[in-house]
PDB file of C-alpha atoms in Angstrom:
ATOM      1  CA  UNK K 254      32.207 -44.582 -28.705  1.00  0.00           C
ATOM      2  CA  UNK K 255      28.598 -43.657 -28.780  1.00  0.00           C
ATOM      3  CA  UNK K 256      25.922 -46.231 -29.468  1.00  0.00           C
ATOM      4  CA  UNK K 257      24.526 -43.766 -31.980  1.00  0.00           C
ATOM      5  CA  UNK K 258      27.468 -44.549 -33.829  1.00  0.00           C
ATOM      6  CA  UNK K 259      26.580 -47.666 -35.895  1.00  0.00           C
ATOM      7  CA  UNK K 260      23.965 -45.168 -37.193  1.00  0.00           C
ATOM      8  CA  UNK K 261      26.098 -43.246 -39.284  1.00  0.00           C
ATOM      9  CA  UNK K 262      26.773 -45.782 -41.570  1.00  0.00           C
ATOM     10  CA  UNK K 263      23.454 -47.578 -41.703  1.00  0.00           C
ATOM     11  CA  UNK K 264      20.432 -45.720 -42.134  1.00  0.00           C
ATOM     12  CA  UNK K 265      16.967 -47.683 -42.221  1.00  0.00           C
ATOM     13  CA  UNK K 266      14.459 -45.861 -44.236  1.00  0.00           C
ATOM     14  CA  UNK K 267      11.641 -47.795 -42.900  1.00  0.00           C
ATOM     15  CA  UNK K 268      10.628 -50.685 -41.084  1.00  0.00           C
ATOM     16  CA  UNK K 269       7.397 -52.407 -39.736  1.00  0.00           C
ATOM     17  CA  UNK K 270       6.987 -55.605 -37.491  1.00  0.00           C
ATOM     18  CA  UNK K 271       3.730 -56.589 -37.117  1.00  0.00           C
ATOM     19  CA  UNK K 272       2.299 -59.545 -34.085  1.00  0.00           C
ATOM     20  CA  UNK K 273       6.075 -60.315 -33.023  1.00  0.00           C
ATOM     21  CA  UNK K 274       6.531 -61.752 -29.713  1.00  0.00           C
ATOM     22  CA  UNK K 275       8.979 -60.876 -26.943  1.00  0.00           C
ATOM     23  CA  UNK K 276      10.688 -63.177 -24.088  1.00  0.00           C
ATOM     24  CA  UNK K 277      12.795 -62.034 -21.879  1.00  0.00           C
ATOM     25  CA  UNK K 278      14.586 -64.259 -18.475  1.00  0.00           C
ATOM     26  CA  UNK K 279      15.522 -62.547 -15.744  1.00  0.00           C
ATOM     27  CA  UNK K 280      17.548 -63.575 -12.482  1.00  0.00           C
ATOM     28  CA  UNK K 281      15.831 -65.383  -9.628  1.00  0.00           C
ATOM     29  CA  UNK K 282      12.576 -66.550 -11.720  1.00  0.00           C
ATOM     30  CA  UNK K 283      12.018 -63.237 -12.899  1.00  0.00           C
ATOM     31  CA  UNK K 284      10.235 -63.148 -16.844  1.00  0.00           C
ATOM     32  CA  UNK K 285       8.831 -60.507 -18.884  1.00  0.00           C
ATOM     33  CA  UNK K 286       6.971 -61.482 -21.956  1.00  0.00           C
ATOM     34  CA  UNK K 287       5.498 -59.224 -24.641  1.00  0.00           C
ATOM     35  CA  UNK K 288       2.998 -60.224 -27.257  1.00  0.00           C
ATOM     36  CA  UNK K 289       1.414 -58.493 -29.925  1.00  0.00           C
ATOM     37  CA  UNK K 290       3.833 -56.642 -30.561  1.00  0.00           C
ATOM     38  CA  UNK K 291       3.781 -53.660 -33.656  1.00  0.00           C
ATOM     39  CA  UNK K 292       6.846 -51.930 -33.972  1.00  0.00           C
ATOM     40  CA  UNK K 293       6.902 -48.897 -36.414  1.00  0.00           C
ATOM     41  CA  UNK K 294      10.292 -47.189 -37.622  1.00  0.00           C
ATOM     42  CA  UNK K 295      10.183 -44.448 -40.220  1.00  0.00           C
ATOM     43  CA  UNK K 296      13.218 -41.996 -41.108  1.00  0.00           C
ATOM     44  CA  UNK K 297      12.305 -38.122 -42.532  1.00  0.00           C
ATOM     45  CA  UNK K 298      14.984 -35.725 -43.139  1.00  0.00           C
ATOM     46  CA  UNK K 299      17.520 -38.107 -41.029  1.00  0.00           C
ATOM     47  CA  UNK K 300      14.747 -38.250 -37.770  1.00  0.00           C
ATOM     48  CA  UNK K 301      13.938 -41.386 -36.880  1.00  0.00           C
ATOM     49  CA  UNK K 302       9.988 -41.594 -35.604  1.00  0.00           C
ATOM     50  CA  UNK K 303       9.029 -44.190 -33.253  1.00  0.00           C
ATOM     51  CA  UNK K 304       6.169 -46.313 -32.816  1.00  0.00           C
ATOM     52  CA  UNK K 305       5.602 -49.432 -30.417  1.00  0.00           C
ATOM     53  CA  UNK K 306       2.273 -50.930 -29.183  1.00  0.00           C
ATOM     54  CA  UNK K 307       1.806 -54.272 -27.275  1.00  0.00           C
ATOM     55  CA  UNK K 308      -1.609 -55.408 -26.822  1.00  0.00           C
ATOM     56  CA  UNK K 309      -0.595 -58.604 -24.482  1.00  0.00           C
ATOM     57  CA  UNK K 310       1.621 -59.186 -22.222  1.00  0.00           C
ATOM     58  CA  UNK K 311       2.950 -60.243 -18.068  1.00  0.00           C
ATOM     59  CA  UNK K 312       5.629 -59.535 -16.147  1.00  0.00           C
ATOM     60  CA  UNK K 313       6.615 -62.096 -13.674  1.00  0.00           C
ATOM     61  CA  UNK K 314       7.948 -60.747 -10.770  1.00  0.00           C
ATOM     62  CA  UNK K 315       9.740 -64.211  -9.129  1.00  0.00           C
ATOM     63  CA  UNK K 316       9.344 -67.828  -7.877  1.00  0.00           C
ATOM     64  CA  UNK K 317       7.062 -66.292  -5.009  1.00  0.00           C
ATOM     65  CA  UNK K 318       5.648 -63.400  -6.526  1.00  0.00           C
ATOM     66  CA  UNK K 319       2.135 -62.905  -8.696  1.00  0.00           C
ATOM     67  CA  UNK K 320       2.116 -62.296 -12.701  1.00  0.00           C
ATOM     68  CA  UNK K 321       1.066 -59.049 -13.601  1.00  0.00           C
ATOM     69  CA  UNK K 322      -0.646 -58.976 -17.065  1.00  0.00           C
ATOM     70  CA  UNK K 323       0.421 -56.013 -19.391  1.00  0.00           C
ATOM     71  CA  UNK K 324      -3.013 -54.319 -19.895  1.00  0.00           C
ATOM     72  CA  UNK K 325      -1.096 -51.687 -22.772  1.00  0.00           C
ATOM     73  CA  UNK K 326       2.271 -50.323 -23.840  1.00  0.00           C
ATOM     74  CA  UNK K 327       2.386 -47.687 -26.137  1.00  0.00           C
ATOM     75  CA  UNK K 328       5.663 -45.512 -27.236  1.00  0.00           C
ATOM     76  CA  UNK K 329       5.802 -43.114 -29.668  1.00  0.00           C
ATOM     77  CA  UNK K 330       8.684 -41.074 -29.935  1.00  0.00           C
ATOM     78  CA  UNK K 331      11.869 -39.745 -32.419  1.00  0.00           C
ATOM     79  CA  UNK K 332      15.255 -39.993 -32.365  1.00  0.00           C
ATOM     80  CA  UNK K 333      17.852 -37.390 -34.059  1.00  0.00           C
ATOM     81  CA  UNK K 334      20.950 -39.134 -34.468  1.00  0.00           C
ATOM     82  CA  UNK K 335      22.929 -36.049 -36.097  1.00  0.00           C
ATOM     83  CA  UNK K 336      21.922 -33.907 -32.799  1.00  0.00           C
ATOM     84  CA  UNK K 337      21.699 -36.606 -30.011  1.00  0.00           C
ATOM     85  CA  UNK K 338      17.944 -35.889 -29.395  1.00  0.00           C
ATOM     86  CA  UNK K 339      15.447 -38.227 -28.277  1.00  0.00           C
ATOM     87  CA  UNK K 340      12.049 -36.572 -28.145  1.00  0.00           C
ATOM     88  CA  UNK K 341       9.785 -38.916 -26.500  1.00  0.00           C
ATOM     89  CA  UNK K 342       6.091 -37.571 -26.901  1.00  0.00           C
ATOM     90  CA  UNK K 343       4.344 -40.553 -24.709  1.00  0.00           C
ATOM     91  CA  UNK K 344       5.347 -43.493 -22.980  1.00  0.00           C
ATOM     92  CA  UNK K 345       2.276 -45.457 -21.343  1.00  0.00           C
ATOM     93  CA  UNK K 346       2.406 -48.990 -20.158  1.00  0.00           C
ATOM     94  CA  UNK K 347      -0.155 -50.637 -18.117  1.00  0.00           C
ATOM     95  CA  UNK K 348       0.391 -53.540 -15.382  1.00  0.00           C
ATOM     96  CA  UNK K 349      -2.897 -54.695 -13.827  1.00  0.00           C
ATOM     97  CA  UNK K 350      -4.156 -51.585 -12.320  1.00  0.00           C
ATOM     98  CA  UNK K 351      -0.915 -49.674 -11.917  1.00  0.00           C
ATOM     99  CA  UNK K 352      -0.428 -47.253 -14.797  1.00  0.00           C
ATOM    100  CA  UNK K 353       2.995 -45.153 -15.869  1.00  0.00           C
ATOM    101  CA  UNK K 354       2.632 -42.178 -18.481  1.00  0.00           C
ATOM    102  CA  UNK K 355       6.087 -40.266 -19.428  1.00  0.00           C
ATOM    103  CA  UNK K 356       6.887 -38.111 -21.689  1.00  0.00           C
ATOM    104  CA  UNK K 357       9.883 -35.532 -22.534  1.00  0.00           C
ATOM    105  CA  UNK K 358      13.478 -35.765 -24.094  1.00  0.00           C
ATOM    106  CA  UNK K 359      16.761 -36.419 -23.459  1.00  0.00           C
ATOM    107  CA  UNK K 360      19.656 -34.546 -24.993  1.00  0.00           C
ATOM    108  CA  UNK K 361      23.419 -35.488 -25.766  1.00  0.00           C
ATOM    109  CA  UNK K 362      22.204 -38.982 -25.769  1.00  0.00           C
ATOM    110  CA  UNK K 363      25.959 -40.292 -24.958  1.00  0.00           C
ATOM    111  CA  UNK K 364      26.050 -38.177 -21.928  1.00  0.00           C
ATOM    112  CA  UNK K 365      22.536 -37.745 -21.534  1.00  0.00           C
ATOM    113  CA  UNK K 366      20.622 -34.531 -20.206  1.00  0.00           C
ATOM    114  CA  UNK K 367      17.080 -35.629 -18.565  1.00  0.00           C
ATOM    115  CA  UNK K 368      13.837 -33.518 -18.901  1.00  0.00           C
ATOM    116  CA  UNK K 369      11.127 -35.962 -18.103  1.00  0.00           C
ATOM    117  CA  UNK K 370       8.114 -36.212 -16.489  1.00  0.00           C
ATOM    118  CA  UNK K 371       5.991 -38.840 -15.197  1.00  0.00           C
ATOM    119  CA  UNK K 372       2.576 -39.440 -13.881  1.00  0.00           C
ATOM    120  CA  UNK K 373       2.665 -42.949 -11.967  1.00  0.00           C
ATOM    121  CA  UNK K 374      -0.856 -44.793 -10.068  1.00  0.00           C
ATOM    122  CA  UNK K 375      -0.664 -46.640  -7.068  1.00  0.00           C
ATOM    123  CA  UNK K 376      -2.721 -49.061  -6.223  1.00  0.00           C
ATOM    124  CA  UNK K 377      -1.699 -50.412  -2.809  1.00  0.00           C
ATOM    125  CA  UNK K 378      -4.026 -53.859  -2.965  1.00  0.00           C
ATOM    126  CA  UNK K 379      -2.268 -54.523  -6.148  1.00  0.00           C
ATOM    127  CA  UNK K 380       1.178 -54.067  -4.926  1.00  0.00           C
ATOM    128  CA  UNK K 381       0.505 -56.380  -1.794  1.00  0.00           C
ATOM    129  CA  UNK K 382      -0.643 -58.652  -3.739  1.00  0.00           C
ATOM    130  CA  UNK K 383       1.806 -58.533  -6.152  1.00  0.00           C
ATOM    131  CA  UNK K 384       4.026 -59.188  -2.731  1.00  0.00           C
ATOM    132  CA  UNK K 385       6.012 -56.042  -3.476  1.00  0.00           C
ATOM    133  CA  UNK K 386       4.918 -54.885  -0.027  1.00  0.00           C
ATOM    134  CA  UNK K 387       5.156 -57.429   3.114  1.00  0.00           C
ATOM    135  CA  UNK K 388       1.982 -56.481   4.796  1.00  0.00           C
ATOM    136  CA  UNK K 389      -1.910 -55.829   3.471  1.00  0.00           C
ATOM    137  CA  UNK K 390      -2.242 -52.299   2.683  1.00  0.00           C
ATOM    138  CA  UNK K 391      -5.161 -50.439   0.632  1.00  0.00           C
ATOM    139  CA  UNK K 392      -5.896 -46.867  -1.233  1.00  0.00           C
ATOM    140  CA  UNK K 393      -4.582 -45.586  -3.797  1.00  0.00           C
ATOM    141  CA  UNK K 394      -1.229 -43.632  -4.525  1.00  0.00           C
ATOM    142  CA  UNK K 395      -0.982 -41.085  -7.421  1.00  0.00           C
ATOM    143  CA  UNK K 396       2.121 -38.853  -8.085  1.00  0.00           C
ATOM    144  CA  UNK K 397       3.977 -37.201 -10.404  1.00  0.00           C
ATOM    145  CA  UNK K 398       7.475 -36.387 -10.937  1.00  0.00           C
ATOM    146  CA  UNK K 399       9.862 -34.447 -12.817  1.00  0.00           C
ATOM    147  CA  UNK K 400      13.196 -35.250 -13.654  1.00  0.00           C
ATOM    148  CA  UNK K 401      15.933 -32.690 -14.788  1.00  0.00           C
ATOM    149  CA  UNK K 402      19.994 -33.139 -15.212  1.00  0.00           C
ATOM    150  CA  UNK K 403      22.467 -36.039 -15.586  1.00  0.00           C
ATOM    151  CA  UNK K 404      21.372 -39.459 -14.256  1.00  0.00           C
ATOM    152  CA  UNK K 405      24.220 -39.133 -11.801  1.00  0.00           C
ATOM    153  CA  UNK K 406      22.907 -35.356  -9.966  1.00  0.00           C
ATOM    154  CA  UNK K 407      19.329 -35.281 -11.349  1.00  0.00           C
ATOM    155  CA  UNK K 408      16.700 -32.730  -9.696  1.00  0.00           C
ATOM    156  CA  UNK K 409      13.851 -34.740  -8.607  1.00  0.00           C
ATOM    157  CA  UNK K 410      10.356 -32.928  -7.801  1.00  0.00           C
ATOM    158  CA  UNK K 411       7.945 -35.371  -6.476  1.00  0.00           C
ATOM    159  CA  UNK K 412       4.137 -34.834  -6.093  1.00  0.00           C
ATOM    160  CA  UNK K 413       1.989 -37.508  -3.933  1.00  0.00           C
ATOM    161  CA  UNK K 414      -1.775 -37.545  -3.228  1.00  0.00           C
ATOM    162  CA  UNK K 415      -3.011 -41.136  -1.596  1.00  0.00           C
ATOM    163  CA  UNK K 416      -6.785 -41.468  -0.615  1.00  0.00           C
ATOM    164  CA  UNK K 417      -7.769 -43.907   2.099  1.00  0.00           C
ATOM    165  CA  UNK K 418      -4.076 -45.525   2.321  1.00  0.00           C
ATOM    166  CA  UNK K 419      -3.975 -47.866   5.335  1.00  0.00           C
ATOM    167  CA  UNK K 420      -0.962 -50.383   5.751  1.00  0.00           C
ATOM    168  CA  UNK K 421      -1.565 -53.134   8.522  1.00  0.00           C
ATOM    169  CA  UNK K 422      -3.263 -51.612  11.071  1.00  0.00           C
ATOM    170  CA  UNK K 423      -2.029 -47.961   9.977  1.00  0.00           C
ATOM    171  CA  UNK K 424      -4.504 -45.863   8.600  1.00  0.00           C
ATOM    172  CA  UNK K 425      -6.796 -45.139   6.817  1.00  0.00           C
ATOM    173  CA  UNK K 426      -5.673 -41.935   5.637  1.00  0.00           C
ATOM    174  CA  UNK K 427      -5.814 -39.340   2.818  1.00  0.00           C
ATOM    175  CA  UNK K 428      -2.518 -37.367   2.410  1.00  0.00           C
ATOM    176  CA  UNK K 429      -1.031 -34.387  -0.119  1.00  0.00           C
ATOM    177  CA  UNK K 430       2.934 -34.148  -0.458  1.00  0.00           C
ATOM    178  CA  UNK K 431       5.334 -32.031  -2.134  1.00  0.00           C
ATOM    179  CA  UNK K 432       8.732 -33.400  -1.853  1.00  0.00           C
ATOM    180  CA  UNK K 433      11.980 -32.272  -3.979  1.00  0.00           C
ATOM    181  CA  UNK K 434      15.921 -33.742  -4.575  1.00  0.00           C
ATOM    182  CA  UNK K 435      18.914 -32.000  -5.650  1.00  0.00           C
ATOM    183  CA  UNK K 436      22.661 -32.788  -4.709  1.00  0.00           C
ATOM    184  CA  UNK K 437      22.935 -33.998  -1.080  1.00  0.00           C
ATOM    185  CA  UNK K 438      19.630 -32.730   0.041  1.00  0.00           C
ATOM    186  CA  UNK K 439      16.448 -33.792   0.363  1.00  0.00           C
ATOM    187  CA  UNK K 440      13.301 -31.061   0.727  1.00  0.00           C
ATOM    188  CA  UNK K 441       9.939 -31.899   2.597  1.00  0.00           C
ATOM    189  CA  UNK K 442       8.094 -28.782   0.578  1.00  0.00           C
ATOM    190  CA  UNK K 443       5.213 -29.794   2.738  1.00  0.00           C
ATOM    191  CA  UNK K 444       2.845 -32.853   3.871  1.00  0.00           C
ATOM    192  CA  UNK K 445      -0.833 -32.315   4.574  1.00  0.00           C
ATOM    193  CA  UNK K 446      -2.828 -34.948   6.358  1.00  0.00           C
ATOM    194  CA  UNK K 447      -6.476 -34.037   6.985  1.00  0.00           C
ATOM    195  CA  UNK K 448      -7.804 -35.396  10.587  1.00  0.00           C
ATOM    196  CA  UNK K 449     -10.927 -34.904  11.412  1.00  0.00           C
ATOM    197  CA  UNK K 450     -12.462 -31.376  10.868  1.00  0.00           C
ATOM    198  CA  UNK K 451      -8.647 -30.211  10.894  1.00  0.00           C
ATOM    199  CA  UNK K 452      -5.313 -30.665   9.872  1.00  0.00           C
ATOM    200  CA  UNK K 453      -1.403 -32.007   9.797  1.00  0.00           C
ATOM    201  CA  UNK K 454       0.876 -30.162   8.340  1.00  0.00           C
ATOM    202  CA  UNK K 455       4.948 -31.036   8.045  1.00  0.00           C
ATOM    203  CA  UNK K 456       7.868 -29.776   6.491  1.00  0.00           C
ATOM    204  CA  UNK K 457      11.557 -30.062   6.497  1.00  0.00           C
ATOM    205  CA  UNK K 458      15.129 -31.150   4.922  1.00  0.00           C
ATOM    206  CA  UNK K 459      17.355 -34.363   5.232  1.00  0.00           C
ATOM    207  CA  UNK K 460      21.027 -33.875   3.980  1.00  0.00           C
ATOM    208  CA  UNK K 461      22.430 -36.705   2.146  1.00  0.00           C
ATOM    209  CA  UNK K 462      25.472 -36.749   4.291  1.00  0.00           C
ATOM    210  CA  UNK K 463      27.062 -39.352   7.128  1.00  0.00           C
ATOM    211  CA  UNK K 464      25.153 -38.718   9.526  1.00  0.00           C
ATOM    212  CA  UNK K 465      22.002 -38.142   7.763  1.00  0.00           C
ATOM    213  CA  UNK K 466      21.113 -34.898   9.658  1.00  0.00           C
ATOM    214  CA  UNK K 467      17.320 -34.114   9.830  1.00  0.00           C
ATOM    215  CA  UNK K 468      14.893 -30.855  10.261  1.00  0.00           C
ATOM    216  CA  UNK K 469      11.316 -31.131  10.339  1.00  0.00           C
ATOM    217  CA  UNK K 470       8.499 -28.717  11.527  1.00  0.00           C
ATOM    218  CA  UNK K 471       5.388 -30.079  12.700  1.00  0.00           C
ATOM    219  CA  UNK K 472       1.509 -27.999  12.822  1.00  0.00           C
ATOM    220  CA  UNK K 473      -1.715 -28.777  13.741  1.00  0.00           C
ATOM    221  CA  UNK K 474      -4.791 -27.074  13.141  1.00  0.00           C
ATOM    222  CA  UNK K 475      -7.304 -28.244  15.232  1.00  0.00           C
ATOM    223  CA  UNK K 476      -6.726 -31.743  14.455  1.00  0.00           C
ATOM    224  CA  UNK K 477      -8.949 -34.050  16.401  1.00  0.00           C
ATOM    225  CA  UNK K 478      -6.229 -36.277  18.709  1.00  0.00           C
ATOM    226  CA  UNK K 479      -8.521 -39.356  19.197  1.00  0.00           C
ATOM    227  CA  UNK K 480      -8.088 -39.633  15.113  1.00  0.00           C
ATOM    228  CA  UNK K 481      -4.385 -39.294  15.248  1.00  0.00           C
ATOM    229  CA  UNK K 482      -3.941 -41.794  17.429  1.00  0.00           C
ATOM    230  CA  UNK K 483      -6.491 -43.866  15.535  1.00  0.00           C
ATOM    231  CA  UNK K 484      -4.458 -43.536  12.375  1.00  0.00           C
ATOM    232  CA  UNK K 485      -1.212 -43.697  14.309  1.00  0.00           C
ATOM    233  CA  UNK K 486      -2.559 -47.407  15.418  1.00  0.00           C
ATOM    234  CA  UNK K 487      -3.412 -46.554  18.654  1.00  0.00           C
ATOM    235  CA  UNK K 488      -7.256 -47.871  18.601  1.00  0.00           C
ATOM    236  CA  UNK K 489     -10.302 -46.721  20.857  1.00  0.00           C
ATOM    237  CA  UNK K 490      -8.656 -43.886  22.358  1.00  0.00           C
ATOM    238  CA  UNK K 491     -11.052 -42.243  25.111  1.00  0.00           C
ATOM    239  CA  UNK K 492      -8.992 -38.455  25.042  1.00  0.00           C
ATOM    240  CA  UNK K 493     -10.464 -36.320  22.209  1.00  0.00           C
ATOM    241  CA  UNK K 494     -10.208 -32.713  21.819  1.00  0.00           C
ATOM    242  CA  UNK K 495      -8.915 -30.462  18.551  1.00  0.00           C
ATOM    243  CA  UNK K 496      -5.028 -29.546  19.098  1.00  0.00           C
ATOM    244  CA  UNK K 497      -3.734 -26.938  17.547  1.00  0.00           C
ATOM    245  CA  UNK K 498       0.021 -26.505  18.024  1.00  0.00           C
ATOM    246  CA  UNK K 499       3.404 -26.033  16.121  1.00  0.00           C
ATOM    247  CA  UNK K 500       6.926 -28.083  16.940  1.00  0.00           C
ATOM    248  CA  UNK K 501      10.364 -28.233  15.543  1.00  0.00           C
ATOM    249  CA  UNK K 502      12.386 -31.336  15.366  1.00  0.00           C
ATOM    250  CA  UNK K 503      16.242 -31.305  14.353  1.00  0.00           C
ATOM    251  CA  UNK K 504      18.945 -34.061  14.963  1.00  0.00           C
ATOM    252  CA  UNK K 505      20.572 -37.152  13.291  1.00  0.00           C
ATOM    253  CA  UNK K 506      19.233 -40.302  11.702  1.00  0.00           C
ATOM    254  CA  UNK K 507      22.788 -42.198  12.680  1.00  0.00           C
ATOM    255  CA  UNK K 508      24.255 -42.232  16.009  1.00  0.00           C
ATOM    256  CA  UNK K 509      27.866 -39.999  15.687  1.00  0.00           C
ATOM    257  CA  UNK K 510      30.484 -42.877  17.425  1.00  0.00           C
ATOM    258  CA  UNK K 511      33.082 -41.166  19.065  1.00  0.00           C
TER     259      UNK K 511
END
């Protein structure tokens, strides 16, 4: 059966909760708690629209790890039970400084059909504090991606733009990426890295498969070498001078055992 199912026989014409508050325990110290919570359910012509809103709220992220505090969560949405349709119009929700927007639908809800979209913000500081990442890192991360398909073979297209992202003694860097998914492959559209007055650009493909075979292309346009190997971690170099050059790379991310 189809969760949608109970549906059918019930049919809610209109309901509003107003200040409720939400607990929920996870495994290993994990919590999420929601409060303020105004919860908006109206049926017209057998749609269901949607409305939730939380004003207060943390997410605990284990015994070890810092409390995020929900800064805003806002849905608002509809649900067609007769056609399987969930039309979600906005989906925002706000932890510390890291902010998620989505919006799109999702057809034959029993076997759904994804056409989403999200715009995501990174801040790196938060996340290593939050201990998500294992060593101090800074910048900012911002990317959006689209989501099309079954949840089991989805086409992924991923957009990334970071601004001064520096991770131990990596960086700091500003980089541009294009990146795309679909069945066993994985597509480098293109990386840009700006260094100095010029340039790194990269593309390529990684197939999904055993031995996780690998192309990339490599250019530089007169990019300063004394800065790559400054944001490579290689400080003080003493060799400067603007390289401009192109280089393929092919081969295999696991060994082949004979």
């Amino acid at each position: 059966g189809c969760f949608l199912d109970p549906l059918e026989r019930v049919r809610v014409a209109r309901l509003d909760i107003v200040g409720a508050e939400v607990r929920v325990a996870l495994p290993e110290g994990r919590r999420v708690e929601v409060a303020d919570l105004d919860v908006r359910w109206a049926e017209r012509w057998g749609v269901i629209e949607l409305d939730v809103e939380a004003r207060r709220g943390l997410v605990r992220l284990g015994p070890g790890g810092q409390e995020l505090a929900l800064q805003r969560l806002a849905i608002a949405g509809a649900v067609d039970p007769d056609e399987a349709l969930l039309e979600l119009e906005r989906a925002d929700v706000s932890l510390d400084d890291i902010s998620t927007t989505v919006s799109g639908r999702v057809d034959s809800l029993c076997q759904p059909h994804l056409a989403l979209d999200a715009q995501i913000f990174l801040p790196l500081r938060t996340l290593s504090q939050a201990k998500l990442l294992p060593k101090p890192a800074t910048g900012h991360l911002w990317s959006r991606v689209s989501i099309a398909g079954k949840p089991e073979s989805p086409a992924v297209s991923l957009e990334l733009s970071g601004n001064g992202l520096g991770y131990e003694r990596f960086g700091p860097a500003n980089i541009s990426a294009r990146l795309s998914y679909a069945g066993d492959e994985v597509r480098l559209e293109e990386v840009v890295v700006p260094v100095g007055m010029g340039r790194v650009r990269a593309s390529g493909k990684l197939l999904l498969t055993p031995l996780l075979p690998l192309e990339v292309s490599l250019k530089t346009e007169d990019a300063s070498l004394a800065r790559v190997l400054d944001k490579a971690g290689v400080k003080g170099s003493w060799v400067d001078f603007p390289a401009s050059l192109e280089a393929q790379l092919s081969g295999n991310l696991l060994p082949r055992f004979s």
